[in-house]
């Protein structure tokens, strides 16, 4: 245990083991509070007091007296029901004056080490900072995904008030702590600091003199121009912790007992909520999640703690720059015991919902309110096409114009405007249109155009392909002229060898370094071919905060890195879709785009690692095979070869334990492809092993950035700007990084096949899906690569970085999901459902109005039916519950499409319904075509009872 902060607080901690603990042998076997039994106890008072700096005691007599009179006893207890271990700290003021404790924290370390060595023993944790009903969830990352939960044993004395990264010297490894009282820390967090890192270190100031000029925080930035500015604003961000901060006041002779309950869930993360209920905690489930909009109402379902009832539900008023509000209406309890709270959102930003119970306790849910999702994505598209877009006529000697370049949305002090395009970076790939931070920006626009095409935005993707990805610009670029991808005509002209054709270069931006094998020093004025002011060249030989990767021209021309390919394949795939299915103009015909997508996908080879956004290769394969079946032999041959390559990868993964590597021994980036291809080739056993593994770091949580938020480590150093834990030994905890958007894909695709397992995976996936849209600034459309979740930050990184990868997942999978849940009843995720009378056969039905950003996909869980539009946007789906689904397209679809195309896929074999078809419409290349804005889907229930729908 410990507490800390700056003056006037005295920091005491057991970390240093500065004195031995005193065993209390007589306490063993004694009754414990609440009916349990003490297993062991120690007094740790001397250990805490010995940790205090001598000068802190000598210079402050009050602190000295407080430390002298403080008695702390730590005990381990068996709970009264025998199901849990209770960890208790009794704090007693043995002095003559009151003692105010500004912060008390109990360490919650993860397992030591890093995979893949010992991956079977690795355990990760995440928290719901929810006060009296907060919890910490530990999950083993592979194997049985065993899940250990920590909750307050006493909700009054031991709430989870904060989840603090322990930036003290722990001797290696990360640890967070359960903070019961947090006011001392919160005062520092409001300045974006945390003891002992309250000011920028002298060594960093000396290494990079610009940081020494009035640094507002201790943290460097990757551009090296100045320190990170103070981000916390009054009432917002780090100045507004998840839970209102408190102190603990101990009067003379008074004891405060802080106790936590540790208990295993029965069968991994899927049984976590059941375990929480057994432990006496409230259970919260949100539909569609904890990100809402005024256009998208929500429902919070609450299972109160045993013996209590829900008494109130209310949202805090707006704070700081946030204008978000939630109107909460309690509904009657369901037969399952859950109590629905209907939520209507307004404004923008964060908002905290408080749920009061009859036992006097309170649960918290942390929401984020956005504009309507369709408007949010439109703002993104406009930003990418017109603001982050580097125009074709821009005189860039490297040939990067006609592209979406990385964007820095922070305000530059010398201009008062957003810092804007990132054309120089010591991480060459970030500014070179390849890897994740460089390639992620064109990928982002391509994903948007595929899901929600406009003529203008599609023309930008076309320009990018023509002039940059697969072409050169002699009028604006300087020799040697290079496209990002090695073209067939380069081979024909003898400018490239045949083996390298279709290869994607590491980066179009490179350095001129004169050291051995391309090592520094690197020129700050010349590429070796033309003049260029390399403003970041000094970092090539003095890196900080992560790799700098000042790649030379030779390195930049390498094409071996498979991770670079899916980002570029996506541009071809998007334009194939536009050319093949819409009436929008394109520079090439559909065949050319699909040919290029297929040829580029073949360069993925038979790699034994999964690639980020590699699902695009499956989509390309499906198109190749469909076009091949329609008679195109060239595309059929490419499809057959690609299928064979992907099957060899899948077969290897199916027999490899934990195939989760990347360029690192273990990562959370390749799981997407492992699941996608195992499902494609029918190996559900192997796919489920990875789906279960993904749940070890994709959590359900009533705190919006943790709900499907995955976890990021090392990514900000590679792709971001604010190095907010530099020099602390603690990894910057990033949430809603692209890892969330991509790991959502295997979860939601498994759910569509197996809704009989319940909605847990869908809830987690929806958290990631909506969460990716929070990274978009609605005022400008500019993106952020991740949310810095540490309590001294609580802010988005200003660099676009690798955001586009996660958005790819959002644009691929977003849709309206109508579900009938055993405990919660009829639910509509990213949609609004209205009961309808008079359905086919005299039964009732339901009308579903999509409210996702694209309105091109819908899933009807009662039928296990996935409905996708290849051209046209849904306005409404009317499901009669017996024999038909009427699909209505909006009026704008007639301008976009010569015919609407509707694809029907029966995905869940455990749900009734066969023979799905569109009445009166031909099936053309896997989709039903009709010029009408209404299509009627018919099917048979084969004598089964009508699939359930919403009750009237």
CSV table of N, CA, C and O in Angstrom, one decimal, residues 817-885:
chain,number,residue,atom,x,y,z
A,817,UNK,N,-27.8,-4.4,-35.8
A,817,UNK,CA,-27.9,-5.8,-35.3
A,817,UNK,C,-29.1,-5.9,-34.5
A,817,UNK,O,-29.2,-5.3,-33.4
A,818,UNK,N,-30.1,-6.7,-35.0
A,818,UNK,CA,-31.3,-6.9,-34.2
A,818,UNK,C,-31.2,-8.3,-33.5
A,818,UNK,O,-30.9,-9.3,-34.1
A,819,UNK,N,-31.3,-8.3,-32.2
A,819,UNK,CA,-31.0,-9.4,-31.3
A,819,UNK,C,-32.2,-9.6,-30.4
A,819,UNK,O,-32.7,-8.7,-29.8
A,820,UNK,N,-32.5,-10.9,-30.1
A,820,UNK,CA,-33.5,-11.2,-29.0
A,820,UNK,C,-32.6,-12.0,-28.0
A,820,UNK,O,-32.2,-13.1,-28.2
A,821,UNK,N,-32.4,-11.3,-26.9
A,821,UNK,CA,-31.5,-11.8,-25.9
A,821,UNK,C,-32.3,-12.5,-24.8
A,821,UNK,O,-33.4,-12.1,-24.4
A,822,UNK,N,-31.8,-13.7,-24.3
A,822,UNK,CA,-32.5,-14.4,-23.3
A,822,UNK,C,-32.8,-13.7,-22.0
A,822,UNK,O,-33.8,-13.8,-21.4
A,823,UNK,N,-31.8,-12.8,-21.6
A,823,UNK,CA,-32.0,-12.1,-20.3
A,823,UNK,C,-32.6,-10.7,-20.5
A,823,UNK,O,-33.3,-10.2,-19.7
A,824,UNK,N,-32.2,-10.0,-21.7
A,824,UNK,CA,-32.6,-8.6,-21.9
A,824,UNK,C,-33.7,-8.4,-22.8
A,824,UNK,O,-34.2,-7.3,-23.0
A,825,UNK,N,-34.1,-9.5,-23.6
A,825,UNK,CA,-35.2,-9.3,-24.5
A,825,UNK,C,-34.8,-8.7,-25.9
A,825,UNK,O,-33.6,-8.8,-26.2
A,826,UNK,N,-35.7,-8.1,-26.6
A,826,UNK,CA,-35.3,-7.6,-27.9
A,826,UNK,C,-34.4,-6.4,-27.8
A,826,UNK,O,-34.6,-5.5,-27.1
A,827,UNK,N,-33.3,-6.4,-28.6
A,827,UNK,CA,-32.3,-5.4,-28.6
A,827,UNK,C,-32.0,-4.9,-30.0
A,827,UNK,O,-32.0,-5.7,-30.9
A,828,UNK,N,-31.6,-3.7,-30.1
A,828,UNK,CA,-31.2,-3.2,-31.4
A,828,UNK,C,-29.9,-2.4,-31.3
A,828,UNK,O,-29.8,-1.4,-30.6
A,829,UNK,N,-28.8,-3.0,-31.8
A,829,UNK,CA,-27.5,-2.4,-31.7
A,829,UNK,C,-27.3,-1.6,-33.0
A,829,UNK,O,-27.3,-2.1,-34.1
A,830,UNK,N,-27.0,-0.3,-32.8
A,830,UNK,CA,-26.8,0.7,-33.9
A,830,UNK,C,-28.0,0.8,-34.8
A,830,UNK,O,-28.0,0.9,-36.0
A,831,UNK,N,-29.2,0.7,-34.1
A,831,UNK,CA,-30.5,0.8,-34.8
A,831,UNK,C,-31.6,1.1,-33.8
A,831,UNK,O,-31.4,1.0,-32.6
A,832,UNK,N,-32.7,1.4,-34.4
A,832,UNK,CA,-33.9,1.5,-33.6
A,832,UNK,C,-35.0,0.6,-34.1
A,832,UNK,O,-35.3,0.5,-35.3
A,833,UNK,N,-35.5,-0.2,-33.2
A,833,UNK,CA,-36.5,-1.3,-33.5
A,833,UNK,C,-37.9,-0.9,-33.0
A,833,UNK,O,-38.0,-0.4,-31.8
A,834,UNK,N,-38.9,-1.0,-33.8
A,834,UNK,CA,-40.3,-0.7,-33.5
A,834,UNK,C,-41.2,-1.9,-33.8
A,834,UNK,O,-41.2,-2.4,-34.9
A,835,UNK,N,-41.9,-2.4,-32.7
A,835,UNK,CA,-42.8,-3.5,-33.0
A,835,UNK,C,-43.8,-3.2,-34.0
A,835,UNK,O,-44.3,-2.1,-34.1
A,836,UNK,N,-44.1,-4.1,-34.9
A,836,UNK,CA,-45.1,-4.0,-36.0
A,836,UNK,C,-46.2,-5.0,-35.9
A,836,UNK,O,-45.9,-6.2,-35.6
A,837,UNK,N,-47.4,-4.7,-36.1
A,837,UNK,CA,-48.5,-5.7,-36.2
A,837,UNK,C,-48.8,-6.0,-37.6
A,837,UNK,O,-48.4,-5.3,-38.5
A,838,UNK,N,-49.5,-7.1,-37.8
A,838,UNK,CA,-50.0,-7.5,-39.1
A,838,UNK,C,-48.9,-8.0,-40.0
A,838,UNK,O,-49.0,-7.9,-41.2
A,839,UNK,N,-47.9,-8.7,-39.5
A,839,UNK,CA,-46.9,-9.3,-40.3
A,839,UNK,C,-47.4,-10.5,-41.1
A,839,UNK,O,-48.6,-10.9,-40.9
A,840,UNK,N,-46.6,-11.1,-41.9
A,840,UNK,CA,-47.0,-12.2,-42.7
A,840,UNK,C,-47.5,-13.4,-41.8
A,840,UNK,O,-47.0,-13.6,-40.7
A,841,UNK,N,-48.5,-14.0,-42.3
A,841,UNK,CA,-49.1,-15.1,-41.5
A,841,UNK,C,-49.9,-14.7,-40.3
A,841,UNK,O,-50.2,-15.5,-39.5
A,842,UNK,N,-50.2,-13.4,-40.2
A,842,UNK,CA,-51.0,-12.9,-39.1
A,842,UNK,C,-50.2,-12.6,-37.8
A,842,UNK,O,-50.7,-12.1,-36.8
A,843,UNK,N,-48.9,-12.9,-37.8
A,843,UNK,CA,-48.1,-12.6,-36.6
A,843,UNK,C,-47.5,-11.2,-36.5
A,843,UNK,O,-47.7,-10.4,-37.5
A,844,UNK,N,-46.9,-10.9,-35.4
A,844,UNK,CA,-46.3,-9.6,-35.2
A,844,UNK,C,-44.9,-9.6,-35.8
A,844,UNK,O,-44.4,-10.6,-36.2
A,845,UNK,N,-44.4,-8.4,-36.0
A,845,UNK,CA,-43.1,-8.2,-36.6
A,845,UNK,C,-42.3,-7.1,-36.0
A,845,UNK,O,-42.7,-6.6,-34.9
A,846,UNK,N,-41.3,-6.6,-36.6
A,846,UNK,CA,-40.5,-5.5,-36.1
A,846,UNK,C,-39.9,-4.8,-37.3
A,846,UNK,O,-39.5,-5.3,-38.3
A,847,UNK,N,-39.9,-3.4,-37.2
A,847,UNK,CA,-39.3,-2.5,-38.1
A,847,UNK,C,-38.0,-2.1,-37.6
A,847,UNK,O,-37.9,-1.6,-36.4
A,848,UNK,N,-36.9,-2.2,-38.4
A,848,UNK,CA,-35.6,-1.8,-37.9
A,848,UNK,C,-35.1,-0.7,-38.7
A,848,UNK,O,-35.0,-0.7,-40.0
A,849,UNK,N,-34.7,0.4,-38.0
A,849,UNK,CA,-34.1,1.6,-38.7
A,849,UNK,C,-32.7,1.7,-38.4
A,849,UNK,O,-32.3,2.0,-37.2
A,850,UNK,N,-31.8,1.4,-39.3
A,850,UNK,CA,-30.3,1.5,-39.1
A,850,UNK,C,-29.9,2.9,-38.6
A,850,UNK,O,-30.3,3.9,-39.2
A,851,UNK,N,-29.0,3.0,-37.7
A,851,UNK,CA,-28.4,4.3,-37.2
A,851,UNK,C,-26.9,4.2,-37.2
A,851,UNK,O,-26.3,5.0,-36.5
A,852,UNK,N,-26.3,3.2,-37.9
A,852,UNK,CA,-24.8,3.2,-38.0
A,852,UNK,C,-24.4,4.2,-39.0
A,852,UNK,O,-25.2,4.9,-39.6
A,853,UNK,N,-23.1,4.3,-39.3
A,853,UNK,CA,-22.6,5.4,-40.1
A,853,UNK,C,-22.8,5.1,-41.6
A,853,UNK,O,-22.8,6.0,-42.4
A,854,UNK,N,-23.1,3.9,-42.0
A,854,UNK,CA,-23.1,3.5,-43.4
A,854,UNK,C,-24.4,3.0,-43.9
A,854,UNK,O,-24.8,3.2,-45.1
A,855,UNK,N,-25.2,2.3,-43.1
A,855,UNK,CA,-26.5,1.7,-43.4
A,855,UNK,C,-26.4,0.7,-44.7
A,855,UNK,O,-27.2,0.8,-45.6
A,856,UNK,N,-25.4,-0.1,-44.7
A,856,UNK,CA,-25.3,-1.1,-45.7
A,856,UNK,C,-25.2,-2.5,-45.3
A,856,UNK,O,-25.1,-3.4,-46.1
A,857,UNK,N,-25.3,-2.7,-43.9
A,857,UNK,CA,-25.3,-4.1,-43.4
A,857,UNK,C,-26.3,-4.2,-42.2
A,857,UNK,O,-26.5,-3.2,-41.5
A,858,UNK,N,-26.9,-5.4,-42.1
A,858,UNK,CA,-27.8,-5.6,-41.0
A,858,UNK,C,-27.8,-7.1,-40.7
A,858,UNK,O,-27.6,-8.0,-41.6
A,859,UNK,N,-27.9,-7.4,-39.4
A,859,UNK,CA,-27.9,-8.8,-39.0
A,859,UNK,C,-29.1,-9.1,-38.2
A,859,UNK,O,-29.4,-8.4,-37.2
A,860,UNK,N,-29.9,-10.1,-38.6
A,860,UNK,CA,-31.1,-10.5,-37.9
A,860,UNK,C,-30.8,-11.8,-37.1
A,860,UNK,O,-30.8,-12.9,-37.7
A,861,UNK,N,-30.5,-11.6,-35.8
A,861,UNK,CA,-30.1,-12.7,-35.0
A,861,UNK,C,-31.1,-13.8,-34.9
A,861,UNK,O,-30.8,-15.0,-34.9
A,862,UNK,N,-32.4,-13.5,-34.9
A,862,UNK,CA,-33.4,-14.6,-34.8
A,862,UNK,C,-33.3,-15.6,-36.0
A,862,UNK,O,-33.8,-16.7,-35.9
A,863,UNK,N,-32.8,-15.1,-37.1
A,863,UNK,CA,-32.7,-15.9,-38.3
A,863,UNK,C,-31.2,-16.3,-38.6
A,863,UNK,O,-31.0,-17.2,-39.4
A,864,UNK,N,-30.3,-15.7,-37.9
A,864,UNK,CA,-28.9,-15.9,-38.2
A,864,UNK,C,-28.5,-15.4,-39.6
A,864,UNK,O,-27.6,-15.9,-40.3
A,865,UNK,N,-29.3,-14.3,-40.1
A,865,UNK,CA,-29.2,-13.8,-41.5
A,865,UNK,C,-28.4,-12.5,-41.5
A,865,UNK,O,-28.7,-11.6,-40.8
A,866,UNK,N,-27.4,-12.5,-42.4
A,866,UNK,CA,-26.6,-11.3,-42.6
A,866,UNK,C,-27.0,-10.7,-43.9
A,866,UNK,O,-26.9,-11.4,-45.0
A,867,UNK,N,-27.4,-9.5,-43.9
A,867,UNK,CA,-27.9,-8.8,-45.1
A,867,UNK,C,-27.0,-7.7,-45.4
A,867,UNK,O,-26.7,-6.8,-44.6
A,868,UNK,N,-26.4,-7.6,-46.6
A,868,UNK,CA,-25.4,-6.6,-47.0
A,868,UNK,C,-25.8,-6.0,-48.3
A,868,UNK,O,-26.3,-6.7,-49.3
A,869,UNK,N,-25.7,-4.7,-48.4
A,869,UNK,CA,-25.9,-4.0,-49.7
A,869,UNK,C,-24.6,-3.7,-50.4
A,869,UNK,O,-23.7,-3.1,-49.8
A,870,UNK,N,-24.4,-4.1,-51.6
A,870,UNK,CA,-23.3,-3.8,-52.4
A,870,UNK,C,-23.5,-2.5,-53.1
A,870,UNK,O,-22.5,-1.9,-53.6
A,871,UNK,N,-24.7,-2.0,-53.2
A,871,UNK,CA,-25.0,-0.7,-53.7
A,871,UNK,C,-26.3,-0.3,-53.2
A,871,UNK,O,-27.3,-1.0,-53.3
A,872,UNK,N,-26.4,0.9,-52.5
A,872,UNK,CA,-27.6,1.3,-51.9
A,872,UNK,C,-27.5,1.4,-50.4
A,872,UNK,O,-26.8,0.5,-49.8
A,873,UNK,N,-28.2,2.3,-49.8
A,873,UNK,CA,-28.2,2.5,-48.3
A,873,UNK,C,-29.6,2.1,-47.8
A,873,UNK,O,-30.6,2.6,-48.3
A,874,UNK,N,-29.6,1.3,-46.7
A,874,UNK,CA,-30.9,0.9,-46.1
A,874,UNK,C,-31.6,2.1,-45.4
A,874,UNK,O,-30.9,2.9,-44.8
A,875,UNK,N,-32.8,2.2,-45.6
A,875,UNK,CA,-33.6,3.2,-44.7
A,875,UNK,C,-34.4,2.4,-43.7
A,875,UNK,O,-34.6,2.9,-42.6
A,876,UNK,N,-34.8,1.2,-44.0
A,876,UNK,CA,-35.6,0.4,-43.1
A,876,UNK,C,-35.6,-1.0,-43.5
A,876,UNK,O,-35.6,-1.4,-44.7
A,877,UNK,N,-35.7,-1.9,-42.5
A,877,UNK,CA,-35.9,-3.4,-42.7
A,877,UNK,C,-37.1,-3.8,-41.9
A,877,UNK,O,-37.2,-3.5,-40.7
A,878,UNK,N,-38.1,-4.4,-42.5
A,878,UNK,CA,-39.3,-4.8,-41.8
A,878,UNK,C,-39.3,-6.3,-41.8
A,878,UNK,O,-39.5,-7.0,-42.9
A,879,UNK,N,-39.2,-6.9,-40.6
A,879,UNK,CA,-39.1,-8.4,-40.5
A,879,UNK,C,-40.4,-8.9,-39.9
A,879,UNK,O,-40.8,-8.4,-38.8
A,880,UNK,N,-41.2,-9.7,-40.6
A,880,UNK,CA,-42.5,-10.1,-40.1
A,880,UNK,C,-42.5,-11.3,-39.1
A,880,UNK,O,-43.5,-11.6,-38.6
A,881,UNK,N,-41.3,-11.8,-38.9
A,881,UNK,CA,-41.2,-12.9,-37.9
A,881,UNK,C,-41.6,-14.3,-38.4
A,881,UNK,O,-41.4,-15.2,-37.6
A,882,UNK,N,-42.0,-14.4,-39.7
A,882,UNK,CA,-42.5,-15.7,-40.1
A,882,UNK,C,-41.9,-16.1,-41.5
A,882,UNK,O,-41.4,-17.2,-41.7
A,883,UNK,N,-42.0,-15.1,-42.5
A,883,UNK,CA,-41.7,-15.6,-43.8
A,883,UNK,C,-41.0,-14.6,-44.7
A,883,UNK,O,-40.7,-14.9,-45.8
A,884,UNK,N,-40.8,-13.3,-44.2
A,884,UNK,CA,-40.2,-12.3,-45.1
A,884,UNK,C,-39.6,-11.2,-44.3
A,884,UNK,O,-39.9,-10.9,-43.1
A,885,UNK,N,-38.6,-10.6,-45.0
A,885,UNK,CA,-38.0,-9.3,-44.6
A,885,UNK,C,-38.1,-8.3,-45.7
A,885,UNK,O,-37.6,-8.6,-46.8
